[in-house]
Amino acid sequence: MSSARNLGLKSSTGKYVMFMDGDDYIDNSLVEICCKQFLSDHADMVFFGYDSLDANNKRLSKGISKTYQHRIVSGQDVLRMLATNRLNNYSWSFMSDKSLFSNIEMPVFPEKLHFEDIGSTYKIVKYAKRVSFVEPVVYHYIQRAGSITKTPSVKQVNDLQIIKAHILSDLATYLDKTALNTWSFFIDIAIYQIFSYTPFKKNKELKDIRSRIVRELPQTSSSIVKIKWILIKLGFYKFLYPIMARLRWL
């Protein structure tokens, strides 16, 4: 996936760039809507709404989805939204002015790593001055059982550790310490969730990640995050998460 995106980016000749997963589809109006917002909002990036469908194109009530109210914010504000988990990293959820990529060292998408969206979206946002959010749901994500991101592995943990180190290093002068610590906290929760699956349980690693999460609960955490934190602190989450994840993705 990353290699294809990097090659496509290198070969592109247009003014704006967006990425899609191979199974997904978009509304006919997506490009027109985004182009209009680039012009009217003088934006560098445009984020749009999305929903999830199963392999039979049936909308999933528990799938990933997002709708926005129209607004314009700074790139730094979007970085803070990513850091606090108020915005997902999906690289297919926005369109960008291609000029943003001229500032980014290639490859933009980390190759041979899982979670390439987490490892790339912040690089683009980092150079955006004005970011527009639009209301329509115009992207449709096809969610299939057994995809790479739904099948936990030790490599995923190692890849997340690498990506986290890059984020903390690359954004050290762009975000304050509190925001960076919050970003690190949410990545640690993702790592803990992967380790929670029985085949990959490693007691020492689980204990280390758990200790770090328990120490670092951000003050701005939502109620759901606080519930997760309490369950992790009490030691129940590692048993509950695999069950909850399976129910969510059936």
PDB file of C-alpha atoms in Angstrom:
ATOM      1  CA  MET A   1       0.000   0.000   0.000  1.00  0.00           C
ATOM      2  CA  SER A   2       2.687   2.542   0.996  1.00  0.00           C
ATOM      3  CA  SER A   3       4.841   1.799  -2.043  1.00  0.00           C
ATOM      4  CA  ALA A   4       1.870   2.313  -4.371  1.00  0.00           C
ATOM      5  CA  ARG A   5       0.935   5.597  -2.696  1.00  0.00           C
ATOM      6  CA  ASN A   6       4.516   6.889  -2.810  1.00  0.00           C
ATOM      7  CA  LEU A   7       4.802   5.963  -6.495  1.00  0.00           C
ATOM      8  CA  GLY A   8       1.442   7.561  -7.300  1.00  0.00           C
ATOM      9  CA  LEU A   9       2.447  10.730  -5.469  1.00  0.00           C
ATOM     10  CA  LYS A  10       5.749  10.897  -7.338  1.00  0.00           C
ATOM     11  CA  SER A  11       3.984  10.428 -10.686  1.00  0.00           C
ATOM     12  CA  SER A  12       1.067  12.803 -10.043  1.00  0.00           C
ATOM     13  CA  THR A  13       0.787  16.005 -12.073  1.00  0.00           C
ATOM     14  CA  GLY A  14      -2.400  17.631 -10.715  1.00  0.00           C
ATOM     15  CA  LYS A  15      -2.824  20.468  -8.247  1.00  0.00           C
ATOM     16  CA  TYR A  16      -4.594  18.396  -5.590  1.00  0.00           C
ATOM     17  CA  VAL A  17      -3.930  14.904  -4.245  1.00  0.00           C
ATOM     18  CA  MET A  18      -6.042  12.319  -2.431  1.00  0.00           C
ATOM     19  CA  PHE A  19      -5.606   8.630  -1.688  1.00  0.00           C
ATOM     20  CA  MET A  20      -8.055   5.728  -1.701  1.00  0.00           C
ATOM     21  CA  ASP A  21      -7.990   2.156  -0.491  1.00  0.00           C
ATOM     22  CA  GLY A  22      -8.512  -0.254  -3.376  1.00  0.00           C
ATOM     23  CA  ASP A  23     -11.869  -1.642  -2.195  1.00  0.00           C
ATOM     24  CA  ASP A  24     -13.476   1.681  -1.292  1.00  0.00           C
ATOM     25  CA  TYR A  25     -15.537   4.024  -3.416  1.00  0.00           C
ATOM     26  CA  ILE A  26     -16.436   7.707  -3.440  1.00  0.00           C
ATOM     27  CA  ASP A  27     -19.474   9.780  -4.374  1.00  0.00           C
ATOM     28  CA  ASN A  28     -19.314  11.467  -7.776  1.00  0.00           C
ATOM     29  CA  SER A  29     -19.473  14.815  -6.006  1.00  0.00           C
ATOM     30  CA  LEU A  30     -16.386  14.378  -3.800  1.00  0.00           C
ATOM     31  CA  VAL A  31     -13.818  15.999  -6.080  1.00  0.00           C
ATOM     32  CA  GLU A  32     -16.101  18.915  -6.984  1.00  0.00           C
ATOM     33  CA  ILE A  33     -16.972  19.559  -3.329  1.00  0.00           C
ATOM     34  CA  CYS A  34     -13.330  19.549  -2.252  1.00  0.00           C
ATOM     35  CA  CYS A  35     -12.153  21.751  -5.142  1.00  0.00           C
ATOM     36  CA  LYS A  36     -14.818  24.330  -4.313  1.00  0.00           C
ATOM     37  CA  GLN A  37     -13.689  24.375  -0.663  1.00  0.00           C
ATOM     38  CA  PHE A  38     -10.049  24.799  -1.638  1.00  0.00           C
ATOM     39  CA  LEU A  39     -11.025  27.923  -3.552  1.00  0.00           C
ATOM     40  CA  SER A  40     -13.667  29.403  -1.241  1.00  0.00           C
ATOM     41  CA  ASP A  41     -11.807  28.668   2.004  1.00  0.00           C
ATOM     42  CA  HIS A  42      -8.277  29.236   0.645  1.00  0.00           C
ATOM     43  CA  ALA A  43      -7.490  25.856   2.182  1.00  0.00           C
ATOM     44  CA  ASP A  44      -4.414  23.626   1.934  1.00  0.00           C
ATOM     45  CA  MET A  45      -6.358  20.523   2.991  1.00  0.00           C
ATOM     46  CA  VAL A  46     -10.021  19.486   2.971  1.00  0.00           C
ATOM     47  CA  PHE A  47     -11.377  16.758   5.269  1.00  0.00           C
ATOM     48  CA  PHE A  48     -14.695  15.127   4.319  1.00  0.00           C
ATOM     49  CA  GLY A  49     -17.196  12.772   5.955  1.00  0.00           C
ATOM     50  CA  TYR A  50     -17.096   8.993   5.569  1.00  0.00           C
ATOM     51  CA  ASP A  51     -18.957   5.844   6.569  1.00  0.00           C
ATOM     52  CA  SER A  52     -18.344   2.069   6.559  1.00  0.00           C
ATOM     53  CA  LEU A  53     -19.911  -0.648   4.440  1.00  0.00           C
ATOM     54  CA  ASP A  54     -19.549  -4.423   4.534  1.00  0.00           C
ATOM     55  CA  ALA A  55     -18.520  -6.549   1.544  1.00  0.00           C
ATOM     56  CA  ASN A  56     -22.149  -6.453   0.345  1.00  0.00           C
ATOM     57  CA  ASN A  57     -22.272  -2.635   0.452  1.00  0.00           C
ATOM     58  CA  LYS A  58     -24.490  -2.646   3.542  1.00  0.00           C
ATOM     59  CA  ARG A  59     -23.885   0.225   5.944  1.00  0.00           C
ATOM     60  CA  LEU A  60     -22.313  -0.872   9.233  1.00  0.00           C
ATOM     61  CA  SER A  61     -23.790   0.729  12.319  1.00  0.00           C
ATOM     62  CA  LYS A  62     -20.642  -0.071  14.336  1.00  0.00           C
ATOM     63  CA  GLY A  63     -18.156   0.675  11.587  1.00  0.00           C
ATOM     64  CA  ILE A  64     -15.884   3.695  11.450  1.00  0.00           C
ATOM     65  CA  SER A  65     -17.697   6.847  10.370  1.00  0.00           C
ATOM     66  CA  LYS A  66     -17.407  10.599  10.685  1.00  0.00           C
ATOM     67  CA  THR A  67     -19.375  13.710   9.836  1.00  0.00           C
ATOM     68  CA  TYR A  68     -18.210  17.295  10.243  1.00  0.00           C
ATOM     69  CA  GLN A  69     -19.663  20.756  10.568  1.00  0.00           C
ATOM     70  CA  HIS A  70     -18.093  23.138   8.085  1.00  0.00           C
ATOM     71  CA  ARG A  71     -15.233  25.044   9.644  1.00  0.00           C
ATOM     72  CA  ILE A  72     -11.718  26.260   8.930  1.00  0.00           C
ATOM     73  CA  VAL A  73      -8.839  25.682  11.362  1.00  0.00           C
ATOM     74  CA  SER A  74      -5.061  25.909  11.325  1.00  0.00           C
ATOM     75  CA  GLY A  75      -2.784  22.972  10.608  1.00  0.00           C
ATOM     76  CA  GLN A  76      -1.483  23.169  14.162  1.00  0.00           C
ATOM     77  CA  ASP A  77      -5.036  22.840  15.470  1.00  0.00           C
ATOM     78  CA  VAL A  78      -5.439  19.696  13.352  1.00  0.00           C
ATOM     79  CA  LEU A  79      -2.196  18.295  14.766  1.00  0.00           C
ATOM     80  CA  ARG A  80      -3.650  18.798  18.250  1.00  0.00           C
ATOM     81  CA  MET A  81      -6.846  17.022  17.143  1.00  0.00           C
ATOM     82  CA  LEU A  82      -4.742  14.078  15.953  1.00  0.00           C
ATOM     83  CA  ALA A  83      -2.744  14.119  19.186  1.00  0.00           C
ATOM     84  CA  THR A  84      -5.862  13.989  21.355  1.00  0.00           C
ATOM     85  CA  ASN A  85      -7.577  11.323  19.231  1.00  0.00           C
ATOM     86  CA  ARG A  86     -10.350  13.716  18.173  1.00  0.00           C
ATOM     87  CA  LEU A  87      -9.474  13.146  14.518  1.00  0.00           C
ATOM     88  CA  ASN A  88      -8.507   9.903  12.813  1.00  0.00           C
ATOM     89  CA  ASN A  89      -5.347   9.561  10.745  1.00  0.00           C
ATOM     90  CA  TYR A  90      -6.927   7.929   7.690  1.00  0.00           C
ATOM     91  CA  SER A  91      -5.039   9.137   4.627  1.00  0.00           C
ATOM     92  CA  TRP A  92      -8.148   8.589   2.481  1.00  0.00           C
ATOM     93  CA  SER A  93     -10.235  11.009   4.567  1.00  0.00           C
ATOM     94  CA  PHE A  94      -8.891  14.228   3.075  1.00  0.00           C
ATOM     95  CA  MET A  95      -7.622  15.915  -0.077  1.00  0.00           C
ATOM     96  CA  SER A  96      -4.453  18.025  -0.056  1.00  0.00           C
ATOM     97  CA  ASP A  97      -2.826  20.709  -2.130  1.00  0.00           C
ATOM     98  CA  LYS A  98       0.110  18.940  -3.754  1.00  0.00           C
ATOM     99  CA  SER A  99       2.447  21.791  -2.807  1.00  0.00           C
ATOM    100  CA  LEU A 100       2.398  20.544   0.799  1.00  0.00           C
ATOM    101  CA  PHE A 101       4.350  17.459  -0.230  1.00  0.00           C
ATOM    102  CA  SER A 102       7.288  19.475  -1.559  1.00  0.00           C
ATOM    103  CA  ASN A 103       8.286  20.110   2.070  1.00  0.00           C
ATOM    104  CA  ILE A 104       8.197  16.437   3.078  1.00  0.00           C
ATOM    105  CA  GLU A 105      11.161  14.137   2.802  1.00  0.00           C
ATOM    106  CA  MET A 106      10.341  11.081   0.696  1.00  0.00           C
ATOM    107  CA  PRO A 107       8.960   8.544   1.200  1.00  0.00           C
ATOM    108  CA  VAL A 108       5.894  10.232   2.657  1.00  0.00           C
ATOM    109  CA  PHE A 109       4.291   6.895   3.536  1.00  0.00           C
ATOM    110  CA  PRO A 110       6.576   4.632   5.605  1.00  0.00           C
ATOM    111  CA  GLU A 111       7.222   1.443   3.655  1.00  0.00           C
ATOM    112  CA  LYS A 112       7.166  -2.080   5.093  1.00  0.00           C
ATOM    113  CA  LEU A 113       5.356  -0.804   8.196  1.00  0.00           C
ATOM    114  CA  HIS A 114       1.782  -1.306   9.372  1.00  0.00           C
ATOM    115  CA  PHE A 115      -0.279   1.778  10.281  1.00  0.00           C
ATOM    116  CA  GLU A 116       1.183   3.871   7.464  1.00  0.00           C
ATOM    117  CA  ASP A 117      -1.649   6.383   7.917  1.00  0.00           C
ATOM    118  CA  ILE A 118      -0.517   7.162  11.468  1.00  0.00           C
ATOM    119  CA  GLY A 119       3.013   7.505  10.161  1.00  0.00           C
ATOM    120  CA  SER A 120       2.150   9.873   7.327  1.00  0.00           C
ATOM    121  CA  THR A 121      -0.916  12.071   7.888  1.00  0.00           C
ATOM    122  CA  TYR A 122       0.814  14.249  10.479  1.00  0.00           C
ATOM    123  CA  LYS A 123       3.610  14.980   7.967  1.00  0.00           C
ATOM    124  CA  ILE A 124       1.105  16.542   5.569  1.00  0.00           C
ATOM    125  CA  VAL A 125      -0.883  18.409   8.227  1.00  0.00           C
ATOM    126  CA  LYS A 126       2.346  19.792   9.642  1.00  0.00           C
ATOM    127  CA  TYR A 127       2.755  22.119   6.646  1.00  0.00           C
ATOM    128  CA  ALA A 128      -0.899  23.103   6.179  1.00  0.00           C
ATOM    129  CA  LYS A 129      -1.825  26.657   7.149  1.00  0.00           C
ATOM    130  CA  ARG A 130      -5.590  26.441   6.566  1.00  0.00           C
ATOM    131  CA  VAL A 131      -7.617  23.228   6.832  1.00  0.00           C
ATOM    132  CA  SER A 132     -11.284  23.009   5.853  1.00  0.00           C
ATOM    133  CA  PHE A 133     -13.803  20.463   7.129  1.00  0.00           C
ATOM    134  CA  VAL A 134     -16.924  19.851   4.999  1.00  0.00           C
ATOM    135  CA  GLU A 135     -20.240  18.292   5.968  1.00  0.00           C
ATOM    136  CA  PRO A 136     -21.147  15.706   3.285  1.00  0.00           C
ATOM    137  CA  VAL A 137     -20.373  12.002   3.711  1.00  0.00           C
ATOM    138  CA  VAL A 138     -18.751  11.314   0.348  1.00  0.00           C
ATOM    139  CA  TYR A 139     -16.283   8.490   1.058  1.00  0.00           C
ATOM    140  CA  HIS A 140     -17.342   4.894   1.689  1.00  0.00           C
ATOM    141  CA  TYR A 141     -14.903   2.579   3.435  1.00  0.00           C
ATOM    142  CA  ILE A 142     -15.320  -1.129   2.744  1.00  0.00           C
ATOM    143  CA  GLN A 143     -14.635  -3.062   5.930  1.00  0.00           C
ATOM    144  CA  ARG A 144     -13.584  -6.679   5.492  1.00  0.00           C
ATOM    145  CA  ALA A 145     -12.905  -9.292   8.152  1.00  0.00           C
ATOM    146  CA  GLY A 146      -9.299 -10.396   8.451  1.00  0.00           C
ATOM    147  CA  SER A 147      -7.732  -7.222   7.053  1.00  0.00           C
ATOM    148  CA  ILE A 148      -4.175  -6.308   8.018  1.00  0.00           C
ATOM    149  CA  THR A 149      -5.263  -3.813  10.666  1.00  0.00           C
ATOM    150  CA  LYS A 150      -7.708  -6.261  12.256  1.00  0.00           C
ATOM    151  CA  THR A 151      -5.225  -9.145  12.619  1.00  0.00           C
ATOM    152  CA  PRO A 152      -2.907  -8.432  15.580  1.00  0.00           C
ATOM    153  CA  SER A 153       0.787  -9.293  15.444  1.00  0.00           C
ATOM    154  CA  VAL A 154       4.016  -8.527  17.260  1.00  0.00           C
ATOM    155  CA  LYS A 155       5.229  -6.697  14.134  1.00  0.00           C
ATOM    156  CA  GLN A 156       2.353  -4.247  14.547  1.00  0.00           C
ATOM    157  CA  VAL A 157       3.638  -3.425  18.024  1.00  0.00           C
ATOM    158  CA  ASN A 158       7.180  -2.886  16.749  1.00  0.00           C
ATOM    159  CA  ASP A 159       5.914  -0.736  13.880  1.00  0.00           C
ATOM    160  CA  LEU A 160       3.847   1.441  16.232  1.00  0.00           C
ATOM    161  CA  GLN A 161       6.898   1.962  18.430  1.00  0.00           C
ATOM    162  CA  ILE A 162       8.879   3.127  15.394  1.00  0.00           C
ATOM    163  CA  ILE A 163       6.093   5.453  14.229  1.00  0.00           C
ATOM    164  CA  LYS A 164       5.655   6.885  17.722  1.00  0.00           C
ATOM    165  CA  ALA A 165       9.365   7.715  17.907  1.00  0.00           C
ATOM    166  CA  HIS A 166       9.174   9.517  14.544  1.00  0.00           C
ATOM    167  CA  ILE A 167       6.100  11.525  15.580  1.00  0.00           C
ATOM    168  CA  LEU A 168       7.668  12.659  18.841  1.00  0.00           C
ATOM    169  CA  SER A 169      10.884  13.626  17.041  1.00  0.00           C
ATOM    170  CA  ASP A 170       9.322  15.289  13.972  1.00  0.00           C
ATOM    171  CA  LEU A 171       6.823  17.364  15.945  1.00  0.00           C
ATOM    172  CA  ALA A 172       9.047  18.317  18.881  1.00  0.00           C
ATOM    173  CA  THR A 173       9.115  21.953  17.765  1.00  0.00           C
ATOM    174  CA  TYR A 174       5.512  22.048  16.489  1.00  0.00           C
ATOM    175  CA  LEU A 175       3.549  20.828  19.506  1.00  0.00           C
ATOM    176  CA  ASP A 176       3.917  21.389  23.221  1.00  0.00           C
ATOM    177  CA  LYS A 177       4.990  18.619  25.567  1.00  0.00           C
ATOM    178  CA  THR A 178       1.441  18.019  26.817  1.00  0.00           C
ATOM    179  CA  ALA A 179       0.142  17.382  23.284  1.00  0.00           C
ATOM    180  CA  LEU A 180       3.048  15.074  22.461  1.00  0.00           C
ATOM    181  CA  ASN A 181       2.570  13.124  25.695  1.00  0.00           C
ATOM    182  CA  THR A 182      -1.129  12.769  24.867  1.00  0.00           C
ATOM    183  CA  TRP A 183      -0.292  11.429  21.397  1.00  0.00           C
ATOM    184  CA  SER A 184       2.143   8.966  22.971  1.00  0.00           C
ATOM    185  CA  PHE A 185      -0.566   7.892  25.437  1.00  0.00           C
ATOM    186  CA  PHE A 186      -3.030   6.964  22.691  1.00  0.00           C
ATOM    187  CA  ILE A 187      -0.405   5.023  20.740  1.00  0.00           C
ATOM    188  CA  ASP A 188       0.472   3.147  23.933  1.00  0.00           C
ATOM    189  CA  ILE A 189      -3.200   2.197  24.311  1.00  0.00           C
ATOM    190  CA  ALA A 190      -3.143   0.837  20.738  1.00  0.00           C
ATOM    191  CA  ILE A 191      -0.040  -1.204  21.580  1.00  0.00           C
ATOM    192  CA  TYR A 192      -1.682  -2.484  24.764  1.00  0.00           C
ATOM    193  CA  GLN A 193      -4.738  -3.531  22.770  1.00  0.00           C
ATOM    194  CA  ILE A 194      -2.599  -5.559  20.353  1.00  0.00           C
ATOM    195  CA  PHE A 195      -0.776  -7.273  23.198  1.00  0.00           C
ATOM    196  CA  SER A 196      -4.130  -8.082  24.792  1.00  0.00           C
ATOM    197  CA  TYR A 197      -4.773 -10.796  22.213  1.00  0.00           C
ATOM    198  CA  THR A 198      -3.936 -14.173  23.785  1.00  0.00           C
ATOM    199  CA  PRO A 199      -1.536 -15.461  21.083  1.00  0.00           C
ATOM    200  CA  PHE A 200       0.695 -12.419  21.560  1.00  0.00           C
ATOM    201  CA  LYS A 201       0.480 -11.820  25.285  1.00  0.00           C
ATOM    202  CA  LYS A 202       3.850 -10.973  26.780  1.00  0.00           C
ATOM    203  CA  ASN A 203       3.592 -10.296  30.481  1.00  0.00           C
ATOM    204  CA  LYS A 204       6.606  -7.983  30.774  1.00  0.00           C
ATOM    205  CA  GLU A 205       5.618  -5.871  27.769  1.00  0.00           C
ATOM    206  CA  LEU A 206       2.012  -5.686  28.949  1.00  0.00           C
ATOM    207  CA  LYS A 207       3.142  -4.656  32.403  1.00  0.00           C
ATOM    208  CA  ASP A 208       5.474  -1.945  31.066  1.00  0.00           C
ATOM    209  CA  ILE A 209       2.860  -0.489  28.706  1.00  0.00           C
ATOM    210  CA  ARG A 210       0.196  -0.661  31.414  1.00  0.00           C
ATOM    211  CA  SER A 211       2.413   1.226  33.878  1.00  0.00           C
ATOM    212  CA  ARG A 212       3.066   3.938  31.316  1.00  0.00           C
ATOM    213  CA  ILE A 213      -0.632   4.331  30.470  1.00  0.00           C
ATOM    214  CA  VAL A 214      -1.662   4.470  34.133  1.00  0.00           C
ATOM    215  CA  ARG A 215       0.866   7.268  34.758  1.00  0.00           C
ATOM    216  CA  GLU A 216      -0.061   9.367  31.729  1.00  0.00           C
ATOM    217  CA  LEU A 217      -3.856   9.843  31.612  1.00  0.00           C
ATOM    218  CA  PRO A 218      -4.363  13.212  29.854  1.00  0.00           C
ATOM    219  CA  GLN A 219      -6.507  15.729  31.730  1.00  0.00           C
ATOM    220  CA  THR A 220      -8.602  16.364  28.608  1.00  0.00           C
ATOM    221  CA  SER A 221      -9.554  12.696  28.144  1.00  0.00           C
ATOM    222  CA  SER A 222     -13.109  11.844  27.127  1.00  0.00           C
ATOM    223  CA  SER A 223     -15.376   9.652  29.258  1.00  0.00           C
ATOM    224  CA  ILE A 224     -14.706   6.638  27.017  1.00  0.00           C
ATOM    225  CA  VAL A 225     -10.936   7.071  27.354  1.00  0.00           C
ATOM    226  CA  LYS A 226     -11.276   7.389  31.135  1.00  0.00           C
ATOM    227  CA  ILE A 227     -13.276   4.144  31.254  1.00  0.00           C
ATOM    228  CA  LYS A 228     -10.567   2.398  29.214  1.00  0.00           C
ATOM    229  CA  TRP A 229      -7.943   3.841  31.550  1.00  0.00           C
ATOM    230  CA  ILE A 230      -9.769   2.560  34.654  1.00  0.00           C
ATOM    231  CA  LEU A 231     -10.136  -0.921  33.107  1.00  0.00           C
ATOM    232  CA  ILE A 232      -6.441  -0.960  32.211  1.00  0.00           C
ATOM    233  CA  LYS A 233      -5.498   0.228  35.700  1.00  0.00           C
ATOM    234  CA  LEU A 234      -7.615  -2.526  37.279  1.00  0.00           C
ATOM    235  CA  GLY A 235      -6.167  -5.141  34.907  1.00  0.00           C
ATOM    236  CA  PHE A 236      -9.505  -6.038  33.260  1.00  0.00           C
ATOM    237  CA  TYR A 237      -9.009  -4.427  29.864  1.00  0.00           C
ATOM    238  CA  LYS A 238      -6.578  -7.037  28.526  1.00  0.00           C
ATOM    239  CA  PHE A 239      -9.324  -9.644  28.950  1.00  0.00           C
ATOM    240  CA  LEU A 240     -12.237  -7.496  27.772  1.00  0.00           C
ATOM    241  CA  TYR A 241     -10.699  -5.849  24.717  1.00  0.00           C
ATOM    242  CA  PRO A 242     -10.366  -8.955  22.484  1.00  0.00           C
ATOM    243  CA  ILE A 243     -14.033  -9.768  23.151  1.00  0.00           C
ATOM    244  CA  MET A 244     -15.199  -6.199  22.512  1.00  0.00           C
ATOM    245  CA  ALA A 245     -13.122  -5.943  19.349  1.00  0.00           C
ATOM    246  CA  ARG A 246     -14.523  -9.181  17.984  1.00  0.00           C
ATOM    247  CA  LEU A 247     -18.085  -8.064  18.655  1.00  0.00           C
ATOM    248  CA  ARG A 248     -17.396  -4.736  16.963  1.00  0.00           C
ATOM    249  CA  TRP A 249     -15.956  -6.193  13.809  1.00  0.00           C
ATOM    250  CA  LEU A 250     -18.284  -9.176  13.244  1.00  0.00           C
TER     251      LEU A 250
END
